[in-house]
Amino acid sequence: MGLPTRFARRFRFLRLLRLSLVAGALYDAGFALLLALRPDLPASWLDLPLPGERFYLWTLAVLLAMLAALYLEAARDPRRYSAVIAVAIGGRLLASLMFLAVALPRPDLAGLLPLSAVDGAFALGHTLFWWPIRS
């Protein structure tokens, strides 16, 4: 593989990585807004119960907003923030497995399965796009 071909491939992966990180940021920021302003919407879409106290949802919303900001920073400069990308991959994978582990024995929490699938897809996408260019 010639040098120009290698660079073109590397830039393609870099562009895909940036797009996947921005998509993850938008997903998390959107969920954060919904949890803070209209938690009834995702709860009804996913047929999930809401916690009694809104404090818990606001806490999750703040954490998701922080995560979205980190994703955007990593998308802006993936080489500098490669540790953020590695943590994002691990966090998405763990979230996917956690949602799956909670939902499988509890049919009443089946609404967590789409969340598991989305987090798993982000973990896979980030990994596939980052792994070839990580060095």
Short mmCIF file of C-alpha atoms in Angstrom, two decimals:
data_model
loop_
_atom_site.label_atom_id
_atom_site.label_comp_id
_atom_site.label_asym_id
_atom_site.label_seq_id
_atom_site.Cartn_x
_atom_site.Cartn_y
_atom_site.Cartn_z
CA MET A 1 0.00 0.00 0.00
CA GLY A 2 1.50 3.32 -1.10
CA LEU A 3 1.89 6.33 1.13
CA PRO A 4 -0.98 8.34 -0.46
CA THR A 5 -3.31 5.33 -0.13
CA ARG A 6 -2.33 4.86 3.52
CA PHE A 7 -2.98 8.55 4.25
CA ALA A 8 -6.33 8.47 2.43
CA ARG A 9 -7.39 5.40 4.44
CA ARG A 10 -6.24 7.01 7.69
CA PHE A 11 -8.15 10.23 6.96
CA ARG A 12 -11.28 8.23 6.05
CA PHE A 13 -11.14 6.46 9.44
CA LEU A 14 -10.47 9.77 11.16
CA ARG A 15 -13.51 11.35 9.49
CA LEU A 16 -15.70 8.36 10.45
CA LEU A 17 -14.40 8.47 14.04
CA ARG A 18 -15.19 12.16 14.31
CA LEU A 19 -18.69 11.59 12.92
CA SER A 20 -19.33 8.74 15.38
CA LEU A 21 -18.14 10.88 18.30
CA VAL A 22 -20.35 13.80 17.26
CA ALA A 23 -23.29 11.40 16.86
CA GLY A 24 -22.60 10.07 20.38
CA ALA A 25 -22.45 13.62 21.71
CA LEU A 26 -25.77 14.53 20.09
CA TYR A 27 -27.39 11.34 21.40
CA ASP A 28 -26.17 12.00 24.95
CA ALA A 29 -27.00 15.73 24.86
CA GLY A 30 -30.49 14.98 23.55
CA PHE A 31 -31.09 12.43 26.28
CA ALA A 32 -29.74 14.88 28.87
CA LEU A 33 -32.21 17.54 27.74
CA LEU A 34 -35.08 15.09 27.80
CA LEU A 35 -34.16 13.82 31.26
CA ALA A 36 -33.96 17.36 32.59
CA LEU A 37 -37.00 18.86 30.85
CA ARG A 38 -39.38 16.09 29.77
CA PRO A 39 -38.45 12.77 31.41
CA ASP A 40 -41.95 11.48 30.70
CA LEU A 41 -41.14 11.28 26.97
CA PRO A 42 -38.29 8.75 27.01
CA ALA A 43 -40.04 6.89 29.83
CA SER A 44 -43.16 6.47 27.69
CA TRP A 45 -41.19 5.70 24.49
CA LEU A 46 -39.21 2.98 26.24
CA ASP A 47 -41.99 1.91 28.61
CA LEU A 48 -39.73 2.41 31.63
CA PRO A 49 -40.65 3.62 35.11
CA LEU A 50 -39.46 6.99 36.32
CA PRO A 51 -37.71 7.32 39.67
CA GLY A 52 -39.71 9.06 42.37
CA GLU A 53 -37.27 11.93 42.75
CA ARG A 54 -36.33 14.16 39.81
CA PHE A 55 -32.98 14.76 41.47
CA TYR A 56 -31.74 11.44 40.07
CA LEU A 57 -32.73 12.37 36.54
CA TRP A 58 -31.09 15.79 36.84
CA THR A 59 -27.89 14.15 38.06
CA LEU A 60 -27.91 11.79 35.08
CA ALA A 61 -28.65 14.72 32.77
CA VAL A 62 -25.63 16.64 34.06
CA LEU A 63 -23.37 13.61 33.63
CA LEU A 64 -24.66 12.98 30.10
CA ALA A 65 -24.13 16.64 29.19
CA MET A 66 -20.55 16.44 30.49
CA LEU A 67 -20.01 13.27 28.45
CA ALA A 68 -21.38 14.98 25.34
CA ALA A 69 -18.94 17.86 25.82
CA LEU A 70 -16.03 15.43 26.14
CA TYR A 71 -17.14 13.62 22.99
CA LEU A 72 -17.17 16.89 21.06
CA GLU A 73 -13.68 17.76 22.29
CA ALA A 74 -12.41 14.31 21.32
CA ALA A 75 -14.04 14.69 17.89
CA ARG A 76 -12.25 18.01 17.44
CA ASP A 77 -8.81 16.57 18.21
CA PRO A 78 -8.85 12.74 18.42
CA ARG A 79 -5.09 12.38 18.73
CA ARG A 80 -4.86 14.70 21.73
CA TYR A 81 -7.92 13.19 23.42
CA SER A 82 -7.34 9.54 22.60
CA ALA A 83 -7.76 8.63 26.27
CA VAL A 84 -11.29 10.08 26.11
CA ILE A 85 -12.00 7.88 23.10
CA ALA A 86 -10.71 4.79 24.91
CA VAL A 87 -12.87 5.61 27.95
CA ALA A 88 -15.86 6.27 25.67
CA ILE A 89 -15.45 2.86 24.05
CA GLY A 90 -15.18 1.12 27.41
CA GLY A 91 -18.04 3.11 28.92
CA ARG A 92 -20.36 2.45 25.99
CA LEU A 93 -19.52 -1.25 26.08
CA LEU A 94 -20.11 -1.49 29.83
CA ALA A 95 -23.37 0.47 29.55
CA SER A 96 -24.55 -1.84 26.79
CA LEU A 97 -23.77 -4.93 28.86
CA MET A 98 -25.33 -3.43 31.98
CA PHE A 99 -28.57 -2.55 30.18
CA LEU A 100 -28.65 -6.05 28.73
CA ALA A 101 -27.99 -7.72 32.09
CA VAL A 102 -30.76 -5.71 33.75
CA ALA A 103 -33.32 -6.10 30.95
CA LEU A 104 -32.98 -9.80 30.12
CA PRO A 105 -34.31 -11.21 33.42
CA ARG A 106 -36.89 -8.41 33.75
CA PRO A 107 -39.40 -8.23 30.88
CA ASP A 108 -40.88 -5.10 32.46
CA LEU A 109 -37.57 -3.35 31.69
CA ALA A 110 -37.36 -4.42 28.04
CA GLY A 111 -37.18 -0.73 27.14
CA LEU A 112 -33.52 -0.89 28.14
CA LEU A 113 -32.77 -3.20 25.19
CA PRO A 114 -32.78 -0.39 22.58
CA LEU A 115 -30.46 1.61 24.84
CA SER A 116 -28.18 -1.43 25.06
CA ALA A 117 -28.16 -1.73 21.27
CA VAL A 118 -27.34 1.95 20.73
CA ASP A 119 -24.52 1.95 23.28
CA GLY A 120 -23.18 -1.28 21.80
CA ALA A 121 -23.30 0.20 18.30
CA PHE A 122 -21.43 3.30 19.46
CA ALA A 123 -18.79 1.14 21.20
CA LEU A 124 -18.34 -0.94 18.05
CA GLY A 125 -18.26 2.07 15.73
CA HIS A 126 -15.81 4.04 17.85
CA THR A 127 -13.57 0.96 18.07
CA LEU A 128 -13.66 0.18 14.35
CA PHE A 129 -12.88 3.77 13.38
CA TRP A 130 -10.29 4.46 16.10
CA TRP A 131 -8.33 1.19 16.20
CA PRO A 132 -6.65 1.57 12.77
CA ILE A 133 -5.48 5.14 13.52
CA ARG A 134 -4.82 4.98 17.26
CA SER A 135 -1.02 5.23 17.04
#
